[in-house]
CSV table of C-alpha atoms and ligand atoms in Angstrom, one decimal:
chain,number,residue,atom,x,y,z
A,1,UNK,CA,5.2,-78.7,103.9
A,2,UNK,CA,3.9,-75.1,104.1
A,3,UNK,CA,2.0,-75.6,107.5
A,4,UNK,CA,4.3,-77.6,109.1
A,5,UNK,CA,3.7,-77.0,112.8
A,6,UNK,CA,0.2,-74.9,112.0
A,7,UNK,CA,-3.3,-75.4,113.0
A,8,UNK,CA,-7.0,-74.8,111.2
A,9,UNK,CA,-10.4,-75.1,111.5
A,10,UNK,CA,-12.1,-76.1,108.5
A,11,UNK,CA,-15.9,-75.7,108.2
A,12,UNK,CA,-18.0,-77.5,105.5
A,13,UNK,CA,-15.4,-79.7,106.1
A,14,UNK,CA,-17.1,-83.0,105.3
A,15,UNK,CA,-18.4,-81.8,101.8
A,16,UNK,CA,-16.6,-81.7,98.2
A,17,UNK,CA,-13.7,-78.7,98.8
A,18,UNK,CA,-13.7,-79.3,102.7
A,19,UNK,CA,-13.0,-82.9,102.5
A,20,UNK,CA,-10.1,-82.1,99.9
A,21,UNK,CA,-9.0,-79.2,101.8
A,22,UNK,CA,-8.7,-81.2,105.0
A,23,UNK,CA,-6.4,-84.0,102.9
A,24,UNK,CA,-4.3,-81.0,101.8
A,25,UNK,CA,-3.8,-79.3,104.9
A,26,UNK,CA,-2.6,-81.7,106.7
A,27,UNK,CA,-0.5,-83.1,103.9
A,28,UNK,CA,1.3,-80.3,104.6
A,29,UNK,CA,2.2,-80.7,108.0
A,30,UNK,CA,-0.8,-78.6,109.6
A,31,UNK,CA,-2.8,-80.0,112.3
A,32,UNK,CA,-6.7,-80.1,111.1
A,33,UNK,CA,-10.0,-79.5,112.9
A,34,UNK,CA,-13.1,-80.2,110.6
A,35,UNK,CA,-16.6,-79.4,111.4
A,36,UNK,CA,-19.8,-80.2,109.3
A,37,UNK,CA,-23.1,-81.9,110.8
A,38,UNK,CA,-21.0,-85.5,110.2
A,39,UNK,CA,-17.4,-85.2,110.1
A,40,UNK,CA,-16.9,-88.9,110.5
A,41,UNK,CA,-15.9,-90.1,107.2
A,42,UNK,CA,-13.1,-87.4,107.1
A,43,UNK,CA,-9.5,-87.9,108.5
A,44,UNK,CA,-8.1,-85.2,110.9
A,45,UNK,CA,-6.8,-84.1,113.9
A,46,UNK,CA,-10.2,-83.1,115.7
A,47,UNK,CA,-14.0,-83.2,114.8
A,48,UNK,CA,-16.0,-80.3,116.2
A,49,UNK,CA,-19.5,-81.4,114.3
A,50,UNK,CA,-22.5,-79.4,114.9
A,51,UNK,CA,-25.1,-76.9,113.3
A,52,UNK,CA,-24.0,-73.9,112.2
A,53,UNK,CA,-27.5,-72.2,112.4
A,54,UNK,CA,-26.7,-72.7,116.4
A,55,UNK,CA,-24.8,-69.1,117.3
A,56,UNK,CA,-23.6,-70.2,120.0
A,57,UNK,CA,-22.4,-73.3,118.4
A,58,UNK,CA,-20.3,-71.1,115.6
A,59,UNK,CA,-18.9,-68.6,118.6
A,60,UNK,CA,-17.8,-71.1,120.3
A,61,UNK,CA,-16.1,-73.0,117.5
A,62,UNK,CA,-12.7,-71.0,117.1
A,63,UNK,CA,-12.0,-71.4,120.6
A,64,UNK,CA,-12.8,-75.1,120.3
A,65,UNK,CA,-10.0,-75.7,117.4
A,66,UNK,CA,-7.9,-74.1,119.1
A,67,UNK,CA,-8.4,-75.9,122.5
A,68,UNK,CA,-8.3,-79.1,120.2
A,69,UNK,CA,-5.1,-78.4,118.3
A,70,UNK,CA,-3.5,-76.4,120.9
A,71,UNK,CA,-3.2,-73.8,119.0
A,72,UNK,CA,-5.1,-72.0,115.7
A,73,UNK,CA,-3.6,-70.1,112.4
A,74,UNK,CA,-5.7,-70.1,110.0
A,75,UNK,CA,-9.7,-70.4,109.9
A,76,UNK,CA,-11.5,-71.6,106.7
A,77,UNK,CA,-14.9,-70.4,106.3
A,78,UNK,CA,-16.0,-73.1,103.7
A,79,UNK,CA,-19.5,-74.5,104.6
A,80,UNK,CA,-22.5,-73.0,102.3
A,81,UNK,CA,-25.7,-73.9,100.8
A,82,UNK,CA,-27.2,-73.1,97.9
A,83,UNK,CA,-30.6,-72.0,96.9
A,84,UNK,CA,-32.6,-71.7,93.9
A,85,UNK,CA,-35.0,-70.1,92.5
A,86,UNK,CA,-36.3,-66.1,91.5
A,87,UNK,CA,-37.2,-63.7,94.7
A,88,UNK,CA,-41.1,-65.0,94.4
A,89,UNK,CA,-40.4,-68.5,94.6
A,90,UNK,CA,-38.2,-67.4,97.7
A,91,UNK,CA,-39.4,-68.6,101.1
A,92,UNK,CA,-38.6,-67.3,104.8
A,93,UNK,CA,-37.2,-70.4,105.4
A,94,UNK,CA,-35.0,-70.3,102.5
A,95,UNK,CA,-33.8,-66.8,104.0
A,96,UNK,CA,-33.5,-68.3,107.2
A,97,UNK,CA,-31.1,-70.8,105.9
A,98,UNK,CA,-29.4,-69.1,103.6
A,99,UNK,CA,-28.0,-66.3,105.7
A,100,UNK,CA,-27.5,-68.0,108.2
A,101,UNK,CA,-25.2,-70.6,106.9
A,102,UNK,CA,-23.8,-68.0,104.2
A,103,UNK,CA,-23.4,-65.4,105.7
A,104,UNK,CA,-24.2,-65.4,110.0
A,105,UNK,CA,-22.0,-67.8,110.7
A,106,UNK,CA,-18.9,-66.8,108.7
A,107,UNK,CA,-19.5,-63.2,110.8
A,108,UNK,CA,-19.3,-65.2,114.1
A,109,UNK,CA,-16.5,-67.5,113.6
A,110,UNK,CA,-14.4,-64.3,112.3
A,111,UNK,CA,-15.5,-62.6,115.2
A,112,UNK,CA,-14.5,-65.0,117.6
A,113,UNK,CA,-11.7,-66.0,115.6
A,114,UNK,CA,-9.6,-62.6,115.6
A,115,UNK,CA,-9.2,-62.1,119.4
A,116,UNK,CA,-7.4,-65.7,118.9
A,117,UNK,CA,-5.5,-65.0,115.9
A,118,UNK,CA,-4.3,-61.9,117.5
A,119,UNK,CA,-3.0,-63.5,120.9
A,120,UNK,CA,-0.9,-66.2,118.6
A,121,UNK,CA,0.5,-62.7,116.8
A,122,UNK,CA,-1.4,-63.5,113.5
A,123,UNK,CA,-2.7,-65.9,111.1
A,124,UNK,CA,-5.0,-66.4,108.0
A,125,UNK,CA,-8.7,-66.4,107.3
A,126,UNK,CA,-9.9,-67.7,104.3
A,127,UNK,CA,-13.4,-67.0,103.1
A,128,UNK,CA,-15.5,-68.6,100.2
A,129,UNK,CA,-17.2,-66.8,98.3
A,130,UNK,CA,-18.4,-67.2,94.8
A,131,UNK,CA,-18.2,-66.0,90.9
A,132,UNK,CA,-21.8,-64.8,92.3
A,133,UNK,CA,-20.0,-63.0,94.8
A,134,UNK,CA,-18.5,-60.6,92.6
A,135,UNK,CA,-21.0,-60.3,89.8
A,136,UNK,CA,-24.9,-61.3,89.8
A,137,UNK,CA,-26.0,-65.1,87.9
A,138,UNK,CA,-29.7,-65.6,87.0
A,139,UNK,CA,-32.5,-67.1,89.6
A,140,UNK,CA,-30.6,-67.3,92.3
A,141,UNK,CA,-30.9,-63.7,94.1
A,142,UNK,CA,-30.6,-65.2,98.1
A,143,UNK,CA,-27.6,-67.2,97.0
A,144,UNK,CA,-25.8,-64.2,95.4
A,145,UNK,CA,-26.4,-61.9,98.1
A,146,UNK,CA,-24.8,-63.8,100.6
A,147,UNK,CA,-21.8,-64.6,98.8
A,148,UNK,CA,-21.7,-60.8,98.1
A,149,UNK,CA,-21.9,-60.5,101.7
A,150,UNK,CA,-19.3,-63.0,102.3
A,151,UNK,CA,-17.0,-60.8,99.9
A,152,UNK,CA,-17.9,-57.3,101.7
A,153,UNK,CA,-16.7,-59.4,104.8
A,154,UNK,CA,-13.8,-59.9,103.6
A,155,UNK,CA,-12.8,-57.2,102.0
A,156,UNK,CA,-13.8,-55.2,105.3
A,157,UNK,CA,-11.8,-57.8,107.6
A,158,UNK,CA,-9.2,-57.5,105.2
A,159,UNK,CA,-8.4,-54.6,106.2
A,160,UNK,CA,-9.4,-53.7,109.3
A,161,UNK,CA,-7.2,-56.2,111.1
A,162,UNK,CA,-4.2,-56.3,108.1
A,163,UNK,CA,-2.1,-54.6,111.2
A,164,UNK,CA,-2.3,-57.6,113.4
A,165,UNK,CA,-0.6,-59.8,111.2
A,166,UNK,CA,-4.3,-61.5,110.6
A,167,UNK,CA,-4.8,-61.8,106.6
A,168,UNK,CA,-8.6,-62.0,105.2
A,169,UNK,CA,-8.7,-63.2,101.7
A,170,UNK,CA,-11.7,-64.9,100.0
A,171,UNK,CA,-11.5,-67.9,96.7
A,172,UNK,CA,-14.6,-67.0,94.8
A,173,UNK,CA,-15.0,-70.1,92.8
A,174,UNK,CA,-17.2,-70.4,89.4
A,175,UNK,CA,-18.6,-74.0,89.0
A,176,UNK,CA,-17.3,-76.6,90.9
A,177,UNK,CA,-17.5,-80.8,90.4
A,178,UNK,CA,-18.9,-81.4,94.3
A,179,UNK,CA,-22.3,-82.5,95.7
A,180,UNK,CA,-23.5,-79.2,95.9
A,181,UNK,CA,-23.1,-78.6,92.1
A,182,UNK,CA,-24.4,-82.4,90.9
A,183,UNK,CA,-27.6,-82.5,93.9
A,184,UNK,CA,-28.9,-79.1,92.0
A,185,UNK,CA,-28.5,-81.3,88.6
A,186,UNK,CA,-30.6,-84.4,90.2
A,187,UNK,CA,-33.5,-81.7,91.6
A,188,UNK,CA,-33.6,-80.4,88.1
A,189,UNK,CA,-34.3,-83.9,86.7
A,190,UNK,CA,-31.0,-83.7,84.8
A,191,UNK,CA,-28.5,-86.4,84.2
A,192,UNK,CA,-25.4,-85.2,86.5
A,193,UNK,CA,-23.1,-86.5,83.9
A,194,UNK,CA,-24.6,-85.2,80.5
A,195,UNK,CA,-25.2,-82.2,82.5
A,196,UNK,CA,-21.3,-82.0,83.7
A,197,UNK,CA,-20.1,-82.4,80.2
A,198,UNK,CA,-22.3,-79.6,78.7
A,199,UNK,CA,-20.8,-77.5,81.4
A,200,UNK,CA,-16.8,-78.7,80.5
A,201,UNK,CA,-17.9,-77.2,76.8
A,202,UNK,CA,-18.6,-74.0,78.4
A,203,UNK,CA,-15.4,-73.4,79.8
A,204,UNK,CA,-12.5,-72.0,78.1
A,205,UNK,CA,-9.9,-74.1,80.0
A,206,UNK,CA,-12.1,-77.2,79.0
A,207,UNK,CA,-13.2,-78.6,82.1
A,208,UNK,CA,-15.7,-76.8,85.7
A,209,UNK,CA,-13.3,-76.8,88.7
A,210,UNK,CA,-11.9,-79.9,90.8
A,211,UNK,CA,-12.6,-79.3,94.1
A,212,UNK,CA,-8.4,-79.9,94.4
A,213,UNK,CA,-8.4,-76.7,91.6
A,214,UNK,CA,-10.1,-74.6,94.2
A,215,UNK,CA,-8.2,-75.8,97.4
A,216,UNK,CA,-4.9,-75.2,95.9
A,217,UNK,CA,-5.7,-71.5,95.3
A,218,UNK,CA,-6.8,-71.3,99.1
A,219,UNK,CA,-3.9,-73.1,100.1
A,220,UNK,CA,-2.0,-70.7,98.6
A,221,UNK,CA,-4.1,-67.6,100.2
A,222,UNK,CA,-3.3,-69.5,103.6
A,223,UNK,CA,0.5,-69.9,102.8
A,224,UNK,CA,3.4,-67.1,103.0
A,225,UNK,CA,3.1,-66.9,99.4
A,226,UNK,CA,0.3,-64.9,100.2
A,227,UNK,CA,2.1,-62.4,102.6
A,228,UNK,CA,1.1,-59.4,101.4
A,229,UNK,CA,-2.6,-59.9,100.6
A,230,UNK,CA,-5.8,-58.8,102.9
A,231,UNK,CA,-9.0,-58.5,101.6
A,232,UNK,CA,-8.2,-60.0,98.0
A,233,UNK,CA,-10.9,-61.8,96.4
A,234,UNK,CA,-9.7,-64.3,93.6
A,235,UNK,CA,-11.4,-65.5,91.1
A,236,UNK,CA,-10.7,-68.8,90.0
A,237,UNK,CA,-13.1,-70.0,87.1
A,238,UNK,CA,-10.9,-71.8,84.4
A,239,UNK,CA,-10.9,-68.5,81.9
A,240,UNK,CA,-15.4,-68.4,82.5
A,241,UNK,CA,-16.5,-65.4,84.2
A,242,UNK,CA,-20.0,-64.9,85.6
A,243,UNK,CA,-21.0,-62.3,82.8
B,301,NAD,P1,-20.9,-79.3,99.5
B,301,NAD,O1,-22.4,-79.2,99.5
B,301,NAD,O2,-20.2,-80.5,99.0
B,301,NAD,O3,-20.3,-78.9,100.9
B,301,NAD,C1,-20.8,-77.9,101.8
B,301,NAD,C2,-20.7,-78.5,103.2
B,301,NAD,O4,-21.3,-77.5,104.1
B,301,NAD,C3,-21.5,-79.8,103.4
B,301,NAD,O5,-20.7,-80.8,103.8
B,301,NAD,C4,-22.6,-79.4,104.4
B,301,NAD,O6,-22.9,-80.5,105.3
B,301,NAD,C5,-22.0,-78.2,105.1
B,301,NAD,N1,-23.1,-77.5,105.8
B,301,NAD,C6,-24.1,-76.9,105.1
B,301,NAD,N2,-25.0,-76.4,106.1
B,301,NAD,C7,-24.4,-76.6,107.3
B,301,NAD,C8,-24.8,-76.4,108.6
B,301,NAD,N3,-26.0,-75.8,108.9
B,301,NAD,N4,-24.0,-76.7,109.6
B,301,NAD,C9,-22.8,-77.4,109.4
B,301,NAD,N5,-22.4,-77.7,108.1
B,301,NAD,C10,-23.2,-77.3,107.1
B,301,NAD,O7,-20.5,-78.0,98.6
B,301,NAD,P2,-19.1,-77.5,98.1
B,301,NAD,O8,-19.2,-77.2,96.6
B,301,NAD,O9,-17.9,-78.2,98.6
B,301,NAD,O10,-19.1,-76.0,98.8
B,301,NAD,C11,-18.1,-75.4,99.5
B,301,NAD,C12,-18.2,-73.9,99.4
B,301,NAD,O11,-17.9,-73.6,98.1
B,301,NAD,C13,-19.6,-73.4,99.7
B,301,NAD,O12,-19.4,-72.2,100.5
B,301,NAD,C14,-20.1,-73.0,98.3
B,301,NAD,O13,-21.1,-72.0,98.4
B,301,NAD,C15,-18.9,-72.6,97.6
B,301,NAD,N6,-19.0,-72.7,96.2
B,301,NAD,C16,-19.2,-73.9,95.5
B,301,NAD,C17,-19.3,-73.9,94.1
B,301,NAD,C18,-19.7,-75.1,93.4
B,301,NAD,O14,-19.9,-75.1,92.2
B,301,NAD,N7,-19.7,-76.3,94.0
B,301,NAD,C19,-19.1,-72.7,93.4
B,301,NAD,C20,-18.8,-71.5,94.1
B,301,NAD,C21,-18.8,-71.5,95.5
């Protein structure tokens, strides 16, 4: 029971790690708020849905955990999209979306989230990245820059506010078995399965990442355990780097 007594706000938190991530949390004893545009299916202690493309909707939602909870520790910046494709087949819209989801919103929730972490005398943001965070993957420029983004973030809130007892850490996760990895399978005209098992060949450990694989790492980056880090980003890809 490592959060016993703790609050969070968990974005994306109606999709394959959120939903898992939720479960866990408050597993341990912490007090959940979820947001996603439908929340509904997902057990916790409040449901702040909207659209984070809305800035005032992701400004506002720090303040609204913690009116919910009565109180906010650690902040989960979870939700993303994906998009495909080489710059040319790259569309404003896909910018649009992509940075703002990615990479805008993230900004504003740790923005609003710091004055409130401060008051409480500290707490724990964790950010997700990406594999394609860290390094760059084929046809997929938008989708690596903002997860690159999402690392700079962190490593820059890390530790600029490491002296207010508010950690910044980022999980940069290489594949991952959720909706957002099996929907790109499906657009492809793939067979989610077939394509998951290939995949499971291609990794040293034998299998891509359980959503619970990922979660437990950020858990951890949430917990004590992690006392001493700011600004770390971990790479958790089952012995398969992005080369
Ligand atoms: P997912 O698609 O299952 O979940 C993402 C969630 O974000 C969804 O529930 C979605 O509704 C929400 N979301 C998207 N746009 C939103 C918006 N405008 N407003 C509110 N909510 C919005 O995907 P996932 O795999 O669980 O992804 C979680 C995080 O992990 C993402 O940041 C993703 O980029 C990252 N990630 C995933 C993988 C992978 O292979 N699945 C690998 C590396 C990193």
């Amino acid at each position: 029971m490592r959060f016993e007594g703790k609050s969070a706000l968990v974005t994306g938190g109606a999709g394959g790690i959120g939903a898992v991530l939720a479960a866990s949390l408050r597993a341990e004893g912490a007090r959940v708020a979820v947001s996603d545009r439908d929340s509904s299916g997902v057990e916790a202690d409040a449901h702040l849905d909207g659209d984070l493309l809305d800035g005032a909707f992701s400004d506002a939602l720090p303040g609204q955990a913690e009116a919910a909870l009565g109180g906010l520790d650690m902040v989960f910046n979870n939700a993303g999209v994906i998009t495909r494709g080489d710059i040319t087949e790259t569309s404003d819209a896909d910018w649009s979306l992509t940075m703002g989801v990615n990479v805008e919103a993230p900004f504003r929730i740790c923005r609003a989230a710091v004055p409130i972490l401060t008051a409480r005398g500290g707490g724990a943001i964790v950010n997700t990245s990406s594999c394609w965070g860290l390094r760059p993957g084929a046809n997929h420029p938008l989708y690596v820059m903002s997860k690159a983004a999402v690392a700079s973030l962190t490593q820059c809130l890390g530790r600029d506010h490491a002296h207010q007892g508010i950690r910044v850490n980022a999980v940069c996760p290489n594949e991952v078995d959720t909706p957002m990895l099996r929907t790109g399978f499906t657009i492809r005209g793939l067979d989610p399965e077939k394509a998951i098992d290939e995949l499971n060949a291609s990794v040293p450990v034998g299998h891509i990442a359980s959503p619970q694989e990922i979660v437990d790492v950020m858990l951890f980056l949430a917990s004590d355990d992690a006392r001493y880090m700011c600004g770390a980003l971990v790479e958790v890809n089952g012995g398969k780097p992005v080369t």
